[in-house]
Coordinates of C-alpha atoms in Angstrom, one line a residue:
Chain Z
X567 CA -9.2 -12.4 5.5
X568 CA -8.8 -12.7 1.3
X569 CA -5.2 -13.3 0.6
X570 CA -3.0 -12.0 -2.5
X571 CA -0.1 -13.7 -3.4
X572 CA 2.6 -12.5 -5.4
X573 CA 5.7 -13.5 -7.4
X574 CA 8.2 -14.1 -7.1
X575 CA 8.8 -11.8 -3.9
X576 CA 12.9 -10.9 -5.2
X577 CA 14.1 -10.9 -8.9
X578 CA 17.7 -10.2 -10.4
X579 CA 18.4 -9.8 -14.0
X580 CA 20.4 -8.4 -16.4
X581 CA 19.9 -5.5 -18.0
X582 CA 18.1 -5.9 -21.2
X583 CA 15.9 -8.4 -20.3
X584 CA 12.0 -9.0 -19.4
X585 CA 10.6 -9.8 -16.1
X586 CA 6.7 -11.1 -15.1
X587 CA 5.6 -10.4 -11.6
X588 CA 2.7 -12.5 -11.1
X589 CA -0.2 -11.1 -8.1
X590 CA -2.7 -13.6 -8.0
X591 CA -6.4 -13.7 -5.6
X592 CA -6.6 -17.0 -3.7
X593 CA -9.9 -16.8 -2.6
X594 CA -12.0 -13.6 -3.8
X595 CA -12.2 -12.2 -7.3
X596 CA -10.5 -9.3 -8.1
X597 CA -12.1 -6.8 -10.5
X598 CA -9.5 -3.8 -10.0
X599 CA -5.6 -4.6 -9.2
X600 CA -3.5 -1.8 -8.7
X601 CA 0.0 -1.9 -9.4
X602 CA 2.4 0.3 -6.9
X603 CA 6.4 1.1 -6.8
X604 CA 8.3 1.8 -4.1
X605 CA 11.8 3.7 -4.0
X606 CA 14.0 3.5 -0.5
X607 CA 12.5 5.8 1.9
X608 CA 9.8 6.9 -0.8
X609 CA 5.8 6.7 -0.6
X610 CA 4.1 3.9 -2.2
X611 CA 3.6 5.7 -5.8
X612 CA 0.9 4.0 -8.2
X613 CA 1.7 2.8 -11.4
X614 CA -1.2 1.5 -12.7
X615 CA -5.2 0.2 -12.0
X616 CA -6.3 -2.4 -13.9
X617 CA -9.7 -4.1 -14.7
X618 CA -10.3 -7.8 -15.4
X619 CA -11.0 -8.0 -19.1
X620 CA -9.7 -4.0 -20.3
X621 CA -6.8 -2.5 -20.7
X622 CA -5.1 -0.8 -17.3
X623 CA -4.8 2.6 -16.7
X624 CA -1.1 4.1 -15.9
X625 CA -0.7 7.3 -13.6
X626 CA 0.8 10.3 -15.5
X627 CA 4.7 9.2 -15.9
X628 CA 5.0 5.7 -15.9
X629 CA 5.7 4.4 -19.5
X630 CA 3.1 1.8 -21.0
X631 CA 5.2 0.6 -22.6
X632 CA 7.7 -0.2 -20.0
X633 CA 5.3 -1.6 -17.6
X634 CA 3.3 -4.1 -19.1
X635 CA 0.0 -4.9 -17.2
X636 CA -2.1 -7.6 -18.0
X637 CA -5.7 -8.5 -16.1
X638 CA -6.7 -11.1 -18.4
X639 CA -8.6 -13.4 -15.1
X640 CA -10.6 -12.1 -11.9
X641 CA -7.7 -13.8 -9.7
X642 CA -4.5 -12.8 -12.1
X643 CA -2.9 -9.4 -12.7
X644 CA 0.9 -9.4 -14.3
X645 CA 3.4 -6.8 -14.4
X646 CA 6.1 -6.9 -17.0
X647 CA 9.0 -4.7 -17.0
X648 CA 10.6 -5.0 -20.6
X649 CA 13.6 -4.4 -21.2
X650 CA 14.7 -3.7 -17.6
X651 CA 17.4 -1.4 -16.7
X652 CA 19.1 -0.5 -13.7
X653 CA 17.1 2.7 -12.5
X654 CA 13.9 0.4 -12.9
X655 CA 15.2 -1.4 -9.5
X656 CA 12.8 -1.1 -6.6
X657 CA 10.2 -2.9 -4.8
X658 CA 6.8 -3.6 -7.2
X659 CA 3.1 -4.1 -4.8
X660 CA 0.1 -5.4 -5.9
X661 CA -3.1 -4.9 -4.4
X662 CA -6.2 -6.2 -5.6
X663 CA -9.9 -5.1 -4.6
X664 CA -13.2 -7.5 -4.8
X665 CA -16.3 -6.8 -7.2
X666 CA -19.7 -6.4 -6.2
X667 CA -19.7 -10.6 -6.2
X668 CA -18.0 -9.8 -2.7
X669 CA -20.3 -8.3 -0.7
X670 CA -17.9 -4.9 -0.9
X671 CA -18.4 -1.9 -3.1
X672 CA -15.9 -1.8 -5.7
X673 CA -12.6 -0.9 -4.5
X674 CA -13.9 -0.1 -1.3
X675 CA -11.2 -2.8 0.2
X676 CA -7.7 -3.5 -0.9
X677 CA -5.7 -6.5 -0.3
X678 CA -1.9 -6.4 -0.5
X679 CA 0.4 -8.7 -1.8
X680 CA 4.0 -9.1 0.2
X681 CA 5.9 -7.1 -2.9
X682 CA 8.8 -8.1 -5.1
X683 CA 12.4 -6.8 -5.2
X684 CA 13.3 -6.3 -8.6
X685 CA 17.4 -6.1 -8.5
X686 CA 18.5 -4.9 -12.2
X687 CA 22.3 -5.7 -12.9
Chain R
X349 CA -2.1 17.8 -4.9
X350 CA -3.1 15.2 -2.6
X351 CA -0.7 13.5 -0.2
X352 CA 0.3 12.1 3.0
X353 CA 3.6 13.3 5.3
X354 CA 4.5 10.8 8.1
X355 CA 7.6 10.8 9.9
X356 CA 10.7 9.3 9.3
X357 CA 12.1 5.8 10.8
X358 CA 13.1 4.0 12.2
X359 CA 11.6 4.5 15.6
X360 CA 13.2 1.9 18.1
X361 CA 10.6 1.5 21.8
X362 CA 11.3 -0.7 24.4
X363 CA 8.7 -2.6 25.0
X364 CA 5.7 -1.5 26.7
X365 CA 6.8 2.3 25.9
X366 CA 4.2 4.4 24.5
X367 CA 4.1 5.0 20.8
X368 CA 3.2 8.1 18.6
X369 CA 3.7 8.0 14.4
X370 CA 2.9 11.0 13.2
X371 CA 1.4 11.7 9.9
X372 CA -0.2 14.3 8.2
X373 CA -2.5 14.9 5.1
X374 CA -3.0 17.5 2.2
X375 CA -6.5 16.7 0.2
X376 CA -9.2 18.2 -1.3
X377 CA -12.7 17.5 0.1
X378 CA -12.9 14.9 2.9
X379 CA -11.1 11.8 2.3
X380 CA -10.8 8.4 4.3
X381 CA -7.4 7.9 6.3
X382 CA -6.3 4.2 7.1
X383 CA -3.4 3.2 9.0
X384 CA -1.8 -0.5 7.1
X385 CA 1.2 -2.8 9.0
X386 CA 3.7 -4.5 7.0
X387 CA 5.2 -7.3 8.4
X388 CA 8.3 -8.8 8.1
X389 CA 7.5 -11.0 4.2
X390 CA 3.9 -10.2 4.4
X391 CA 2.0 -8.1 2.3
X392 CA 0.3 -4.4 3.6
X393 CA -2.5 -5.1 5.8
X394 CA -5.5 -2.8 6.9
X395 CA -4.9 -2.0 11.0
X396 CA -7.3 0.4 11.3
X397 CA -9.4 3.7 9.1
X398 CA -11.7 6.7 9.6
X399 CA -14.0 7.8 6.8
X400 CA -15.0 11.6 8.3
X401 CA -14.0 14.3 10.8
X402 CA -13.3 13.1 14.7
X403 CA -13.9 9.8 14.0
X404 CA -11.4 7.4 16.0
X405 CA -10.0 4.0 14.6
X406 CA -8.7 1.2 16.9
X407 CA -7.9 -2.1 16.6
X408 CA -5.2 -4.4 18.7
X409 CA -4.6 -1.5 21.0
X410 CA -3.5 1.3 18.5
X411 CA -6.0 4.1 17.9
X412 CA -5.9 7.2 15.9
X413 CA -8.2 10.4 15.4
X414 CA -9.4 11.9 12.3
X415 CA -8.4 15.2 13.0
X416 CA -9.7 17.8 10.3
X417 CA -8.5 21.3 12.0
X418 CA -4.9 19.6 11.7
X419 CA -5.2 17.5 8.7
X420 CA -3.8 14.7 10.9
X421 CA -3.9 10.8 11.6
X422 CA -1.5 10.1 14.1
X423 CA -1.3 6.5 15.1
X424 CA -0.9 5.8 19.1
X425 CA -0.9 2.8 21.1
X426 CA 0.0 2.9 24.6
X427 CA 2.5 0.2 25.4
X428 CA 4.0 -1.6 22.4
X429 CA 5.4 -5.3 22.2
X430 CA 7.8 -6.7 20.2
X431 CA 5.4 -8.5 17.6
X432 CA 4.7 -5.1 16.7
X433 CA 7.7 -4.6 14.8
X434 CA 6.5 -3.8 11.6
X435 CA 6.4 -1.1 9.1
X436 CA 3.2 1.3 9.6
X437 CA 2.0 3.1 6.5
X438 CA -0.9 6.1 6.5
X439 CA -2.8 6.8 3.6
X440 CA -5.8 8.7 2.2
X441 CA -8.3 7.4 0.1
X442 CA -10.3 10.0 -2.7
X443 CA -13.1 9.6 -4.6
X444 CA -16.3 7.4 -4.9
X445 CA -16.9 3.6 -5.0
X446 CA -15.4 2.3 -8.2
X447 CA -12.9 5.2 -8.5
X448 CA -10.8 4.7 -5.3
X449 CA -7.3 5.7 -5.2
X450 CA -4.9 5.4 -2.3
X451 CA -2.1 7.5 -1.4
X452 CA 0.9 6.3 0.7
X453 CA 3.2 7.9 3.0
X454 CA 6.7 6.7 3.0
X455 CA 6.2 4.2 5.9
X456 CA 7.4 4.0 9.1
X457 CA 9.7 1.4 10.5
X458 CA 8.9 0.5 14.3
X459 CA 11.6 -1.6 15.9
X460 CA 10.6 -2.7 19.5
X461 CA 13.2 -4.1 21.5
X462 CA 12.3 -6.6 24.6

């Protein structure tokens, strides 16, 4: 099956400072990524979708500013969390879903990256 | 709103005990229910989905039932082994090709013990 990779899978910084989560498609191309958080013992809540080439859309309440999300290949989608503080700790998914080039409608299939613990200090 | 209610975990099974996760739905319309594993480092994958009423998904021996009249999507499998130890997450799926969104329950952590 198409494979996702993300990284790094865990992250610790202080507080203050930047951190890239890179979520990459080996072997498809990836017209829509979607960015999800998860809090212990919470649902998978989405962040963000974002299209190769545009800029992504963010779900009512998460800060664009915050959560930088950059799609700027059909196999590379990058989260940034600027400025990271401690209540921004949690584990960060990627998904990514194939174009029409696939064979599959257009987010008709998602593919999952193994996440990344993002420990803010 | 929309959103998905599964129970809570972790659920520990000896192995080759019968399995039930529960999980329930709250959407507008008719959406498309999936059942996805985590497994230990590895990202979500799809297990099984059902895209309308009483349809049934199955795949390496766990089924589960669209079930309208309840607005559930409970995952079964009838005798569980220890490489299914895993985290099982439900989820809905709204709107049309090109406008997707998932929804996630909380997950459910299955621990089976040989």
């Amino acid at each position: 099956g198409a494979v996702v990779s993300q990284h790094p899978s865990r992250v610790i910084c202080k507080s203050g400072t930047s951190v890239k989560i890179e979520c990459r498609s080996l072997d498809f191309q990836a017209t829509t990524m979607f960015w999800y958080r998860q809090f212990p013992k919470k649902s998978l809540m989405l962040m963000a979708t974002s299209n190769e080439g545009s800029k992504a859309t963010y779900e009512q309440g998460v800060e664009k500013d915050k959560f930088l999300i950059n799609h700027a290949s059909l196999t590379l989608s990058t989260l940034t969390v600027t400025s990271a503080h401690p209540e921004d700790s949690s584990f960060y998914i990627c998904s990514a879903s194939p174009g029409q080039g696939g064979g599959f409608a257009t987010n008709e299939k998602l593919f999952f990256g193994s996440g990344t613990q993002l420990s803010v200090l | 709103g929309n959103s998905v209610t599964q129970m809570e975990g972790p659920v520990t099974l000896s192995e080759e005990a019968f399995l039930t996760i529960n999980c329930t739905y709250t959407a507008t319309g008719y959406p498309s229910l999936f059942w996805y594993v985590q497994y230990p480092g590895e990202g979500l994958q799809l297990l099984l989905k059902a895209t309308k009423a009483d349809d049934k998904g199955s795949n390496k021996g766990f089924e589960a039932t669209y079930r309208k009249e309840t607005t559930s999507f409970h995952l079964e499998k009838g005798s569980v082994q220890v490489s299914d130890s895993a985290v099982y997450f439900c989820a809905l799926r709204k709107g049309t090709s090109g406008t997707y969104k998932y929804i996630f329950g909380t997950g459910t952590r299955l621990k089976v013990l040989a």
